[in-house]
Coordinates of C-alpha atoms in Angstrom, one line a residue:
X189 CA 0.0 0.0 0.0
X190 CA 1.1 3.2 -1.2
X191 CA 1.5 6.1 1.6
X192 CA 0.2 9.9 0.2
X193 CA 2.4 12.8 0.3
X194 CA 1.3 15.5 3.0
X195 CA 1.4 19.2 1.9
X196 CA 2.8 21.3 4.4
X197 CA 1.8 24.5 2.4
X198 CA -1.5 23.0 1.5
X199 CA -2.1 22.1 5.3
X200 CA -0.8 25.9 6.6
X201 CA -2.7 27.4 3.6
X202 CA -5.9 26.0 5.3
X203 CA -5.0 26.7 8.5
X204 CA -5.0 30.1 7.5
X205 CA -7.9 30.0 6.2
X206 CA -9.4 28.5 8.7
X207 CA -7.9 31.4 11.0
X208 CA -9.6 34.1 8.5
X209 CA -13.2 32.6 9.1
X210 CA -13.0 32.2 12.8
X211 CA -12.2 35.9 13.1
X212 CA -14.3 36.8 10.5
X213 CA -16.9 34.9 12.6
X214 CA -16.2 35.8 16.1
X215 CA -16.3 39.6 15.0
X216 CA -18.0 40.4 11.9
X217 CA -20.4 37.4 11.6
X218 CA -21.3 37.0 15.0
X219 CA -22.8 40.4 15.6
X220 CA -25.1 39.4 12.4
X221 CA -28.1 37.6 13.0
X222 CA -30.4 36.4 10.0
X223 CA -33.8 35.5 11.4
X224 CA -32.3 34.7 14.6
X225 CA -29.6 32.3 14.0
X226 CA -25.8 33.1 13.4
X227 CA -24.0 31.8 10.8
X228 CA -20.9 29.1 12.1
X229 CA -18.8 28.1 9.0
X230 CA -15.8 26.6 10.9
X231 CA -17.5 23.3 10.8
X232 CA -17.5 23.6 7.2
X233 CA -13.6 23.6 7.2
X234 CA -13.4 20.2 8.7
X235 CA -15.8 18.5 6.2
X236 CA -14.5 20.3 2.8
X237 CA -10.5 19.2 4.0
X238 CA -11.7 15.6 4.9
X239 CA -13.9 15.3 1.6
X240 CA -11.4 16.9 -0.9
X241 CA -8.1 15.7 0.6
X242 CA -8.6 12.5 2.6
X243 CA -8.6 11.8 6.8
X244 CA -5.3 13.0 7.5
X245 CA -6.1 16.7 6.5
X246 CA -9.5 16.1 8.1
X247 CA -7.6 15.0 11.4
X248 CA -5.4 18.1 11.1
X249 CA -8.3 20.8 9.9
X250 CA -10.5 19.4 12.9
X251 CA -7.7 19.8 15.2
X252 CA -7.1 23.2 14.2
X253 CA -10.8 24.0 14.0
X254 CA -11.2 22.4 17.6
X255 CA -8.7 24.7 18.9
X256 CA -10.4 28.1 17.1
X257 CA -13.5 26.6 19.3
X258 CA -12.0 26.1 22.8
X259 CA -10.7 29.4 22.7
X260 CA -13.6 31.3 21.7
X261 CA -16.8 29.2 22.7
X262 CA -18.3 28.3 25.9
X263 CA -18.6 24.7 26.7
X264 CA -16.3 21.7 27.9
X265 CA -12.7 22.2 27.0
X266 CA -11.4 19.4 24.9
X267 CA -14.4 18.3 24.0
X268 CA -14.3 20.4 20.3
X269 CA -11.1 19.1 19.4
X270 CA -12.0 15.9 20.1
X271 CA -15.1 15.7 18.4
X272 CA -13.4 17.6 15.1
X273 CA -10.6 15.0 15.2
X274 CA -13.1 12.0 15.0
X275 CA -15.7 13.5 12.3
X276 CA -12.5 14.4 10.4
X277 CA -11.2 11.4 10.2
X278 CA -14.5 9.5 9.4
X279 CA -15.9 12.3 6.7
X280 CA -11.8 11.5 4.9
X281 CA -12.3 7.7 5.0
X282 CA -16.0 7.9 3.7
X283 CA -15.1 10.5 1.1
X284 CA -12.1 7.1 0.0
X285 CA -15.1 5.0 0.2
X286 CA -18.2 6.6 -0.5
X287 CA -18.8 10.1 -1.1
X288 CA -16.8 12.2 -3.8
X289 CA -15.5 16.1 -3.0
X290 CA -18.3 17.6 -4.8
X291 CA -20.0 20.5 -2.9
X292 CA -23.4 18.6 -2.5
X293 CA -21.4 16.1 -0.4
X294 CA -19.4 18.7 1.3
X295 CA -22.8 20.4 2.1
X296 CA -24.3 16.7 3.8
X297 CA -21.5 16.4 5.4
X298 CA -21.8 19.9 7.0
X299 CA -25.3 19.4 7.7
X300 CA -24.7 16.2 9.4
X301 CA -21.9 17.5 11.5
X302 CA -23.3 20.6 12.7
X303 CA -26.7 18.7 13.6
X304 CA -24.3 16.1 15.4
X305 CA -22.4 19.0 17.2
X306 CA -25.7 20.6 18.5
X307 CA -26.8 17.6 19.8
X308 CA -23.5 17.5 21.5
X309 CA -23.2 20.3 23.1
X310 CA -26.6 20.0 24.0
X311 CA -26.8 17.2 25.8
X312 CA -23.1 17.8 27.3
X313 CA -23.1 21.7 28.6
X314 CA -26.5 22.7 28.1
X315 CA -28.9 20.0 29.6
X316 CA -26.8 19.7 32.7
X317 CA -25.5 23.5 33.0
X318 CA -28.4 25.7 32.3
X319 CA -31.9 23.1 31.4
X320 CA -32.4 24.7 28.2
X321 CA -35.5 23.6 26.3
X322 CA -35.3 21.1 23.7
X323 CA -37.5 22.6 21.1
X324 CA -36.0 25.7 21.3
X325 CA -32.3 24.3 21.3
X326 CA -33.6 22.1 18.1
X327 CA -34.7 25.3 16.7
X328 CA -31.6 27.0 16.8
X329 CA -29.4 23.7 15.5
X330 CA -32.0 23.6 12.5
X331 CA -32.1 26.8 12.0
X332 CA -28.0 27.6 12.3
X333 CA -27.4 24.3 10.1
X334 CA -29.3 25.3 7.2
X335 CA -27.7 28.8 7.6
X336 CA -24.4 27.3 7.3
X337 CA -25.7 24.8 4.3
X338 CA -26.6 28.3 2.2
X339 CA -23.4 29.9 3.0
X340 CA -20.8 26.9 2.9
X341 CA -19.7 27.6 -0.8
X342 CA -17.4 30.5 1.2
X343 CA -15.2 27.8 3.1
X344 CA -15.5 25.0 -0.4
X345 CA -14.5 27.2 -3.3
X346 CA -11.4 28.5 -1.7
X347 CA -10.5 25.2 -0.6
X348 CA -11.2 23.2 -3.5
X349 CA -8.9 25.6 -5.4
X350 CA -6.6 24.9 -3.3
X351 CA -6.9 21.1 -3.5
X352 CA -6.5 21.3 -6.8
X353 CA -3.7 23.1 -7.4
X354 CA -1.1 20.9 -4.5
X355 CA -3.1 17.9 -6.5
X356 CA -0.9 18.5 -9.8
X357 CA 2.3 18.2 -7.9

């Protein structure tokens, strides 16, 4: 079995990226509010790297996208790392198996990981911490998910460009 080449400039090329939207979103995008819900496109990151570039770039992406989370986020420390290492790693082995890098994918992927995530922190910070409603919680993972879903062409064109372009060498 043949072992891929990892592209440092690729991976820091992302990272910076990834850096871009988490300040664009912990300034600019989080004192928006469409309809209520605020628009989170760092989860995006962690699905477009796994689906274009395989589980290894997810691993690293959802590390990085972990880290953006724990510093900026309330809720159990570790926890986002964690979580973004696993789906990273399982959205790069299903996109070898399963699912191509197109942006419908991408966009599943996204959906399903955000849905996941709300669940999460649901059920691990708010439930205990504060008894938030259900309904109302659901609401707002709903509502934020498809947000991100409209939106998520941001995070995927850059990247795929990217992809592409450390592909040929």
């Amino acid at each position: 079995m043949q072992r891929e080449q990892l592209s440092i400039p690729k991976i820091l090329l992302y990272i910076l990226i990834a850096l871009l939207i988490y300040v664009l979103q912990t300034s600019l995008f989080g004192t928006w509010s469409i309809r209520g819900y605020h628009l989170d496109l760092l989860p995006a990151l962690v699905a477009a790297a796994a689906l274009l570039d395989g589980p290894v770039e997810g691993v690293i992406i959802g590390i990085t996208v972990g880290l953006f989370y724990d510093l900026g986020f309330i809720g159990i420390d570790g926890l986002y790392p964690l979580f973004f290492l696993i789906f990273g790693f399982i959205a790069g082995e299903m996109s070898r198996l399963t699912l191509s890098g197109s942006y419908v994918s991408m966009v599943l992927m996204t959906a399903f990981e955000m849905i996941v995530l709300g669940l999460l922190r649901y059920f691990s910070y708010l439930l205990p911490q504060a008894g938030a409603s259900f309904g109302l919680v659901l609401r707002q993972i709903i509502g934020g998910t498809l947000l991100a879903c409209l939106f998520c062409f941001i995070v995927y064109w850059p990247m795929q460009k990217i992809s592409r372009k450390f592909a040929n060498r």
